[in-house]
PDB file of C-alpha atoms and ligand atoms in Angstrom:
ATOM      1  CA  MET A   1     -25.225 -31.163  20.896  1.00  0.00           C
ATOM      2  CA  GLY A   2     -26.150 -32.955  17.732  1.00  0.00           C
ATOM      3  CA  ASN A   3     -23.725 -33.862  15.028  1.00  0.00           C
ATOM      4  CA  ILE A   4     -23.818 -30.833  12.747  1.00  0.00           C
ATOM      5  CA  THR A   5     -21.820 -30.427   9.570  1.00  0.00           C
ATOM      6  CA  GLU A   6     -20.317 -26.998   9.996  1.00  0.00           C
ATOM      7  CA  TYR A   7     -18.309 -26.814   6.831  1.00  0.00           C
ATOM      8  CA  ILE A   8     -17.072 -28.695   3.788  1.00  0.00           C
ATOM      9  CA  LEU A   9     -13.443 -28.717   2.704  1.00  0.00           C
ATOM     10  CA  GLU A  10     -13.304 -28.348  -1.070  1.00  0.00           C
ATOM     11  CA  ARG A  11      -9.705 -27.967  -2.122  1.00  0.00           C
ATOM     12  CA  LEU A  12      -6.259 -27.829  -0.554  1.00  0.00           C
ATOM     13  CA  ILE A  13      -4.723 -24.436  -1.449  1.00  0.00           C
ATOM     14  CA  LYS A  14      -1.475 -24.593   0.461  1.00  0.00           C
ATOM     15  CA  LYS A  15       0.447 -26.999   2.627  1.00  0.00           C
ATOM     16  CA  GLY A  16       2.304 -24.783   5.069  1.00  0.00           C
ATOM     17  CA  ALA A  17       4.895 -25.634   7.676  1.00  0.00           C
ATOM     18  CA  GLU A  18       2.466 -24.743  10.411  1.00  0.00           C
ATOM     19  CA  ALA A  19      -0.976 -25.130   8.857  1.00  0.00           C
ATOM     20  CA  ASP A  20      -2.801 -26.382   5.786  1.00  0.00           C
ATOM     21  CA  ILE A  21      -5.065 -23.933   3.978  1.00  0.00           C
ATOM     22  CA  TYR A  22      -8.232 -25.209   2.323  1.00  0.00           C
ATOM     23  CA  GLU A  23     -10.870 -23.571   0.254  1.00  0.00           C
ATOM     24  CA  ALA A  24     -14.118 -24.457   1.996  1.00  0.00           C
ATOM     25  CA  ARG A  25     -17.866 -23.783   2.222  1.00  0.00           C
ATOM     26  CA  TRP A  26     -19.430 -22.427   5.352  1.00  0.00           C
ATOM     27  CA  TYR A  27     -23.213 -22.811   5.090  1.00  0.00           C
ATOM     28  CA  GLY A  28     -22.953 -22.055   1.400  1.00  0.00           C
ATOM     29  CA  LEU A  29     -20.485 -19.179   1.778  1.00  0.00           C
ATOM     30  CA  ARG A  30     -17.077 -19.377   0.167  1.00  0.00           C
ATOM     31  CA  ALA A  31     -14.579 -19.772   2.993  1.00  0.00           C
ATOM     32  CA  ILE A  32     -10.991 -20.570   3.933  1.00  0.00           C
ATOM     33  CA  ALA A  33     -10.178 -23.237   6.514  1.00  0.00           C
ATOM     34  CA  LYS A  34      -6.810 -22.960   8.225  1.00  0.00           C
ATOM     35  CA  ILE A  35      -5.951 -26.176  10.028  1.00  0.00           C
ATOM     36  CA  ARG A  36      -2.860 -26.492  12.197  1.00  0.00           C
ATOM     37  CA  LYS A  37      -1.221 -29.843  11.854  1.00  0.00           C
ATOM     38  CA  ALA A  38       0.158 -32.110  14.556  1.00  0.00           C
ATOM     39  CA  LYS A  39       3.942 -32.047  14.698  1.00  0.00           C
ATOM     40  CA  GLU A  40       5.275 -35.570  15.082  1.00  0.00           C
ATOM     41  CA  PHE A  41       8.463 -34.458  16.773  1.00  0.00           C
ATOM     42  CA  ARG A  42       6.631 -32.733  19.632  1.00  0.00           C
ATOM     43  CA  ASN A  43       5.265 -34.359  22.723  1.00  0.00           C
ATOM     44  CA  PRO A  44       1.553 -34.947  21.802  1.00  0.00           C
ATOM     45  CA  GLU A  45       0.147 -33.140  24.818  1.00  0.00           C
ATOM     46  CA  LEU A  46       2.433 -30.169  24.409  1.00  0.00           C
ATOM     47  CA  ASP A  47       1.695 -30.129  20.665  1.00  0.00           C
ATOM     48  CA  TYR A  48      -2.043 -30.067  21.337  1.00  0.00           C
ATOM     49  CA  GLU A  49      -1.604 -27.167  23.782  1.00  0.00           C
ATOM     50  CA  ILE A  50       0.541 -25.185  21.324  1.00  0.00           C
ATOM     51  CA  ARG A  51      -1.886 -25.653  18.428  1.00  0.00           C
ATOM     52  CA  ARG A  52      -4.845 -24.834  20.653  1.00  0.00           C
ATOM     53  CA  LYS A  53      -3.238 -21.623  21.902  1.00  0.00           C
ATOM     54  CA  ARG A  54      -2.047 -20.448  18.482  1.00  0.00           C
ATOM     55  CA  THR A  55      -5.427 -21.141  16.895  1.00  0.00           C
ATOM     56  CA  LEU A  56      -7.213 -19.108  19.543  1.00  0.00           C
ATOM     57  CA  ARG A  57      -4.662 -16.314  19.403  1.00  0.00           C
ATOM     58  CA  GLU A  58      -4.804 -16.034  15.602  1.00  0.00           C
ATOM     59  CA  ALA A  59      -8.625 -15.934  15.550  1.00  0.00           C
ATOM     60  CA  LYS A  60      -8.690 -13.429  18.400  1.00  0.00           C
ATOM     61  CA  LEU A  61      -6.202 -11.070  16.758  1.00  0.00           C
ATOM     62  CA  ILE A  62      -7.882 -11.220  13.310  1.00  0.00           C
ATOM     63  CA  ALA A  63     -11.134 -10.187  14.996  1.00  0.00           C
ATOM     64  CA  LEU A  64      -9.434  -7.603  17.228  1.00  0.00           C
ATOM     65  CA  ALA A  65      -7.750  -5.976  14.208  1.00  0.00           C
ATOM     66  CA  LYS A  66     -11.125  -5.835  12.462  1.00  0.00           C
ATOM     67  CA  SER A  67     -12.625  -4.078  15.485  1.00  0.00           C
ATOM     68  CA  PHE A  68     -10.065  -1.284  14.999  1.00  0.00           C
ATOM     69  CA  GLY A  69     -11.110  -0.790  11.382  1.00  0.00           C
ATOM     70  CA  ILE A  70      -8.396  -2.828   9.700  1.00  0.00           C
ATOM     71  CA  PRO A  71      -9.891  -4.918   6.875  1.00  0.00           C
ATOM     72  CA  THR A  72      -9.431  -8.608   7.807  1.00  0.00           C
ATOM     73  CA  PRO A  73     -11.501 -11.733   7.047  1.00  0.00           C
ATOM     74  CA  LEU A  74     -14.591 -12.346   9.145  1.00  0.00           C
ATOM     75  CA  ILE A  75     -14.111 -15.293  11.472  1.00  0.00           C
ATOM     76  CA  TYR A  76     -16.906 -17.800  10.884  1.00  0.00           C
ATOM     77  CA  PHE A  77     -15.855 -20.591  13.212  1.00  0.00           C
ATOM     78  CA  VAL A  78     -13.021 -21.565  15.543  1.00  0.00           C
ATOM     79  CA  ASP A  79     -12.348 -24.945  17.114  1.00  0.00           C
ATOM     80  CA  PRO A  80      -9.268 -24.810  19.329  1.00  0.00           C
ATOM     81  CA  ASN A  81      -9.504 -28.549  20.016  1.00  0.00           C
ATOM     82  CA  THR A  82      -9.014 -29.466  16.361  1.00  0.00           C
ATOM     83  CA  ALA A  83      -6.914 -26.319  15.686  1.00  0.00           C
ATOM     84  CA  GLU A  84      -9.235 -25.085  12.937  1.00  0.00           C
ATOM     85  CA  ILE A  85     -10.244 -21.584  11.904  1.00  0.00           C
ATOM     86  CA  VAL A  86     -12.895 -21.061   9.237  1.00  0.00           C
ATOM     87  CA  MET A  87     -12.969 -17.538   7.848  1.00  0.00           C
ATOM     88  CA  GLN A  88     -14.361 -15.427   5.056  1.00  0.00           C
ATOM     89  CA  PHE A  89     -12.774 -16.015   1.656  1.00  0.00           C
ATOM     90  CA  ILE A  90     -11.395 -12.674   0.500  1.00  0.00           C
ATOM     91  CA  GLU A  91     -11.919 -12.456  -3.261  1.00  0.00           C
ATOM     92  CA  GLY A  92      -9.206 -10.534  -4.994  1.00  0.00           C
ATOM     93  CA  ILE A  93      -5.560 -10.417  -5.931  1.00  0.00           C
ATOM     94  CA  ARG A  94      -2.671 -10.537  -3.508  1.00  0.00           C
ATOM     95  CA  LEU A  95      -0.593  -7.374  -3.252  1.00  0.00           C
ATOM     96  CA  ARG A  96       2.386  -9.529  -4.274  1.00  0.00           C
ATOM     97  CA  GLU A  97       0.940 -10.489  -7.670  1.00  0.00           C
ATOM     98  CA  LEU A  98      -0.519  -7.024  -8.291  1.00  0.00           C
ATOM     99  CA  SER A  99       2.860  -5.446  -7.520  1.00  0.00           C
ATOM    100  CA  LEU A 100       4.633  -7.835  -9.896  1.00  0.00           C
ATOM    101  CA  LYS A 101       2.142  -7.625 -12.759  1.00  0.00           C
ATOM    102  CA  GLU A 102       0.444  -4.224 -12.541  1.00  0.00           C
ATOM    103  CA  LYS A 103       2.772  -1.883 -10.697  1.00  0.00           C
ATOM    104  CA  GLU A 104       0.847   1.268 -11.508  1.00  0.00           C
ATOM    105  CA  LYS A 105      -2.321  -0.227 -10.063  1.00  0.00           C
ATOM    106  CA  ALA A 106      -0.507  -1.601  -7.021  1.00  0.00           C
ATOM    107  CA  LEU A 107       1.296   1.580  -5.958  1.00  0.00           C
ATOM    108  CA  PRO A 108      -1.635   3.612  -4.606  1.00  0.00           C
ATOM    109  CA  TYR A 109      -2.512   0.776  -2.227  1.00  0.00           C
ATOM    110  CA  TYR A 110       0.759   1.136  -0.349  1.00  0.00           C
ATOM    111  CA  GLN A 111      -0.469   4.231   1.452  1.00  0.00           C
ATOM    112  CA  PHE A 112      -3.513   2.282   2.625  1.00  0.00           C
ATOM    113  CA  VAL A 113      -1.222  -0.576   3.645  1.00  0.00           C
ATOM    114  CA  GLY A 114       0.820   1.861   5.762  1.00  0.00           C
ATOM    115  CA  LYS A 115      -2.350   3.186   7.398  1.00  0.00           C
ATOM    116  CA  ASN A 116      -3.447  -0.328   8.261  1.00  0.00           C
ATOM    117  CA  ILE A 117      -0.080  -1.179   9.781  1.00  0.00           C
ATOM    118  CA  ALA A 118      -0.181   2.016  11.857  1.00  0.00           C
ATOM    119  CA  LEU A 119      -3.707   1.209  13.048  1.00  0.00           C
ATOM    120  CA  LEU A 120      -2.482  -2.206  14.137  1.00  0.00           C
ATOM    121  CA  HIS A 121       0.511  -0.744  15.952  1.00  0.00           C
ATOM    122  CA  LYS A 122      -1.523   2.016  17.536  1.00  0.00           C
ATOM    123  CA  ASN A 123      -3.611  -0.732  19.100  1.00  0.00           C
ATOM    124  CA  ARG A 124      -0.589  -2.814  20.235  1.00  0.00           C
ATOM    125  CA  ILE A 125      -0.975  -5.492  17.553  1.00  0.00           C
ATOM    126  CA  ILE A 126       2.252  -6.706  15.964  1.00  0.00           C
ATOM    127  CA  HIS A 127       1.531  -8.755  12.837  1.00  0.00           C
ATOM    128  CA  GLY A 128       4.817 -10.610  12.691  1.00  0.00           C
ATOM    129  CA  ASP A 129       4.660 -11.539   8.988  1.00  0.00           C
ATOM    130  CA  LEU A 130       4.058  -8.404   6.941  1.00  0.00           C
ATOM    131  CA  THR A 131       4.731  -9.589   3.397  1.00  0.00           C
ATOM    132  CA  THR A 132       3.009  -8.638   0.148  1.00  0.00           C
ATOM    133  CA  SER A 133       1.505 -12.184   0.119  1.00  0.00           C
ATOM    134  CA  ASN A 134      -0.425 -11.415   3.269  1.00  0.00           C
ATOM    135  CA  PHE A 135      -2.410  -8.518   1.800  1.00  0.00           C
ATOM    136  CA  ILE A 136      -5.298  -9.257  -0.556  1.00  0.00           C
ATOM    137  CA  ILE A 137      -6.703  -6.345  -2.542  1.00  0.00           C
ATOM    138  CA  SER A 138     -10.466  -6.634  -2.435  1.00  0.00           C
ATOM    139  CA  GLN A 139     -13.271  -4.058  -2.752  1.00  0.00           C
ATOM    140  CA  GLY A 140     -10.581  -1.407  -3.260  1.00  0.00           C
ATOM    141  CA  LYS A 141      -8.968  -2.172   0.097  1.00  0.00           C
ATOM    142  CA  PRO A 142      -5.938  -4.161   1.202  1.00  0.00           C
ATOM    143  CA  PHE A 143      -7.207  -6.936   3.502  1.00  0.00           C
ATOM    144  CA  LEU A 144      -4.641  -8.240   5.944  1.00  0.00           C
ATOM    145  CA  ILE A 145      -4.517 -12.011   6.498  1.00  0.00           C
ATOM    146  CA  ASP A 146      -2.301 -14.587   8.220  1.00  0.00           C
ATOM    147  CA  PHE A 147      -2.076 -13.557  11.868  1.00  0.00           C
ATOM    148  CA  GLY A 148      -0.297 -16.823  12.691  1.00  0.00           C
ATOM    149  CA  LEU A 149       2.716 -14.982  14.124  1.00  0.00           C
ATOM    150  CA  ALA A 150       0.854 -11.983  15.537  1.00  0.00           C
ATOM    151  CA  PHE A 151       1.082 -10.900  19.172  1.00  0.00           C
ATOM    152  CA  LEU A 152       0.365  -7.932  21.435  1.00  0.00           C
ATOM    153  CA  SER A 153       3.178  -5.563  22.378  1.00  0.00           C
ATOM    154  CA  ASP A 154       3.895  -1.940  23.226  1.00  0.00           C
ATOM    155  CA  GLU A 155       7.574  -2.149  22.308  1.00  0.00           C
ATOM    156  CA  GLU A 156       8.866   0.163  19.612  1.00  0.00           C
ATOM    157  CA  GLU A 157      11.382  -2.546  18.706  1.00  0.00           C
ATOM    158  CA  ASP A 158       8.552  -4.942  17.746  1.00  0.00           C
ATOM    159  CA  LYS A 159       6.911  -2.296  15.556  1.00  0.00           C
ATOM    160  CA  ALA A 160      10.254  -1.597  13.895  1.00  0.00           C
ATOM    161  CA  VAL A 161      10.769  -5.315  13.182  1.00  0.00           C
ATOM    162  CA  ASP A 162       7.303  -5.416  11.545  1.00  0.00           C
ATOM    163  CA  LEU A 163       8.169  -2.463   9.272  1.00  0.00           C
ATOM    164  CA  HIS A 164      11.658  -3.801   8.628  1.00  0.00           C
ATOM    165  CA  LEU A 165      10.201  -7.032   7.218  1.00  0.00           C
ATOM    166  CA  ILE A 166       7.889  -5.340   4.702  1.00  0.00           C
ATOM    167  CA  LYS A 167      10.759  -3.052   3.716  1.00  0.00           C
ATOM    168  CA  GLN A 168      12.985  -6.079   3.083  1.00  0.00           C
ATOM    169  CA  ILE A 169      10.249  -7.782   1.046  1.00  0.00           C
ATOM    170  CA  LEU A 170       9.886  -4.651  -1.110  1.00  0.00           C
ATOM    171  CA  LEU A 171      13.646  -4.421  -1.564  1.00  0.00           C
ATOM    172  CA  SER A 172      14.095  -8.072  -2.448  1.00  0.00           C
ATOM    173  CA  GLN A 173      10.927  -8.857  -4.402  1.00  0.00           C
ATOM    174  CA  HIS A 174       9.609  -5.547  -5.701  1.00  0.00           C
ATOM    175  CA  TYR A 175      12.783  -3.597  -6.223  1.00  0.00           C
ATOM    176  CA  ASP A 176      11.473  -1.570  -9.160  1.00  0.00           C
ATOM    177  CA  ILE A 177       8.749   0.006  -7.030  1.00  0.00           C
ATOM    178  CA  TYR A 178      10.558  -0.213  -3.694  1.00  0.00           C
ATOM    179  CA  GLU A 179      11.310   3.460  -3.178  1.00  0.00           C
ATOM    180  CA  GLU A 180       7.929   4.813  -4.186  1.00  0.00           C
ATOM    181  CA  ALA A 181       6.013   2.015  -2.456  1.00  0.00           C
ATOM    182  CA  PHE A 182       7.891   2.314   0.840  1.00  0.00           C
ATOM    183  CA  ASN A 183       7.573   6.121   0.866  1.00  0.00           C
ATOM    184  CA  LEU A 184       3.824   5.836   0.326  1.00  0.00           C
ATOM    185  CA  LEU A 185       3.635   3.215   3.064  1.00  0.00           C
ATOM    186  CA  LEU A 186       5.427   5.512   5.518  1.00  0.00           C
ATOM    187  CA  GLU A 187       3.220   8.410   4.474  1.00  0.00           C
ATOM    188  CA  GLY A 188       0.160   6.317   5.334  1.00  0.00           C
ATOM    189  CA  TYR A 189       1.744   5.202   8.598  1.00  0.00           C
ATOM    190  CA  ARG A 190       2.518   8.803   9.599  1.00  0.00           C
ATOM    191  CA  SER A 191      -1.003   9.948   8.760  1.00  0.00           C
ATOM    192  CA  ILE A 192      -2.168   7.796  11.693  1.00  0.00           C
ATOM    193  CA  LEU A 193       0.753   7.955  14.115  1.00  0.00           C
ATOM    194  CA  GLY A 194       2.371  11.304  13.386  1.00  0.00           C
ATOM    195  CA  GLU A 195       6.117  11.853  13.721  1.00  0.00           C
ATOM    196  CA  ILE A 196       8.000   8.552  13.669  1.00  0.00           C
ATOM    197  CA  GLY A 197      11.629   9.655  13.753  1.00  0.00           C
ATOM    198  CA  SER A 198      12.676   7.324  16.541  1.00  0.00           C
ATOM    199  CA  LEU A 199      10.904   4.373  14.879  1.00  0.00           C
ATOM    200  CA  ILE A 200      12.777   5.063  11.623  1.00  0.00           C
ATOM    201  CA  ARG A 201      16.048   5.137  13.596  1.00  0.00           C
ATOM    202  CA  LYS A 202      15.142   1.759  15.120  1.00  0.00           C
ATOM    203  CA  ILE A 203      14.566   0.301  11.637  1.00  0.00           C
ATOM    204  CA  LYS A 204      17.995   1.577  10.561  1.00  0.00           C
ATOM    205  CA  GLU A 205      19.521   0.040  13.684  1.00  0.00           C
ATOM    206  CA  ILE A 206      17.918  -3.330  12.860  1.00  0.00           C
ATOM    207  CA  GLU A 207      19.336  -3.056   9.325  1.00  0.00           C
ATOM    208  CA  ARG A 208      22.824  -2.400  10.701  1.00  0.00           C
ATOM    209  CA  ARG A 209      22.539  -5.375  13.037  1.00  0.00           C
ATOM    210  CA  GLY A 210      21.399  -7.533  10.101  1.00  0.00           C
ATOM    211  CA  ARG A 211      24.357  -6.525   7.970  1.00  0.00           C
ATOM    212  CA  TYR A 212      26.760  -7.056  10.829  1.00  0.00           C
ATOM    213  CA  ALA A 213      25.256 -10.496  11.553  1.00  0.00           C
ATOM    214  CA  ARG A 214      25.865 -11.507   7.931  1.00  0.00           C
ATOM    215  CA  VAL A 215      29.464 -10.298   7.913  1.00  0.00           C
ATOM    216  CA  VAL A 216      30.387 -12.115  11.134  1.00  0.00           C
TER     217      VAL A 216
HETATM  218  N1  ADP B   1      -9.166 -15.371   4.041  1.00  0.00           N
HETATM  219  C1  ADP B   1      -8.567 -15.661   2.886  1.00  0.00           C
HETATM  220  N2  ADP B   1      -9.146 -15.344   1.707  1.00  0.00           N
HETATM  221  C2  ADP B   1      -8.538 -15.641   0.536  1.00  0.00           C
HETATM  222  N3  ADP B   1      -7.357 -16.271   0.438  1.00  0.00           N
HETATM  223  C3  ADP B   1      -6.729 -16.625   1.586  1.00  0.00           C
HETATM  224  C4  ADP B   1      -7.293 -16.346   2.867  1.00  0.00           C
HETATM  225  N4  ADP B   1      -6.444 -16.814   3.814  1.00  0.00           N
HETATM  226  C5  ADP B   1      -5.419 -17.373   3.165  1.00  0.00           C
HETATM  227  N5  ADP B   1      -5.568 -17.265   1.820  1.00  0.00           N
HETATM  228  C6  ADP B   1      -4.640 -17.756   0.775  1.00  0.00           C
HETATM  229  O1  ADP B   1      -3.830 -18.797   1.301  1.00  0.00           O
HETATM  230  C7  ADP B   1      -2.460 -18.382   1.368  1.00  0.00           C
HETATM  231  C8  ADP B   1      -1.804 -18.901   2.642  1.00  0.00           C
HETATM  232  O2  ADP B   1      -2.540 -18.486   3.785  1.00  0.00           O
HETATM  233  P1  ADP B   1      -1.822 -17.859   5.068  1.00  0.00           P
HETATM  234  O3  ADP B   1      -2.848 -17.636   6.130  1.00  0.00           O
HETATM  235  O4  ADP B   1      -1.038 -16.674   4.619  1.00  0.00           O
HETATM  236  O5  ADP B   1      -0.895 -19.049   5.553  1.00  0.00           O
HETATM  237  P2  ADP B   1       0.703 -19.216   5.615  1.00  0.00           P
HETATM  238  O6  ADP B   1       1.021 -19.111   7.068  1.00  0.00           O
HETATM  239  O7  ADP B   1       0.927 -20.591   5.068  1.00  0.00           O
HETATM  240  O8  ADP B   1       1.332 -18.122   4.796  1.00  0.00           O
HETATM  241  C9  ADP B   1      -2.504 -16.866   1.281  1.00  0.00           C
HETATM  242  O9  ADP B   1      -1.324 -16.300   0.737  1.00  0.00           O
HETATM  243  C10 ADP B   1      -3.702 -16.633   0.358  1.00  0.00           C
HETATM  244  O10 ADP B   1      -3.348 -16.822  -0.997  1.00  0.00           O
HETATM  245 MG1   MG B   2       0.941 -16.097   4.537  1.00  0.00          MG
END
């Protein structure tokens, strides 16, 4: 294989604990490059294996979610050896900023968000980091990004933990719209998965455990 220039990094957007996020160009298309960094404290071979596996898993689950109709970025390029994913740049505003600045505009999207989460769960995908920063509103749809902590599971507990996190984010960061937003989210979730009484009980149980853990 010749030495081809696949993409150009243009600007560092975020230095994360796990990965750096760059704005990039992929054959002229606006893109995002997510590059997992070496961790100095880990054994180099083990570190390489971990980054390789997580890179592949993230790219696989972003694409898998898309195949079930959940809006996610297109994957342009993956290199497990250098722990890089290049994906479509989703133009738009994050649900976090929209919810803080334009509540009335943000609210209707929560039903769609709930539908997307249910579609994930219906297909055994647990996102692992459902925050309002990981949804970008684009073309009238909430695109889900950041599958860095995602995994496959059938366990109701894992689904409940996913929903518990977004509930906590709404409570702590979007309190003024919390009730309406979370109700709409559950409405969307139910429209895909039907009755979810036992899941709601699991979320309550996780909340009780959380409170107890803080008291002790
Ligand atoms: N595909 C994308 N399109 C547009 N912006 C993105 C995309 N992926 C990431 N970003 C931006 O970069 C930020 C961090 O990316 P993310 O994958 O969530 O990494 P982290 O694990 O550091 O949260 C996001 O909150 C978003 O603002
Ligand atoms: Mg994120």
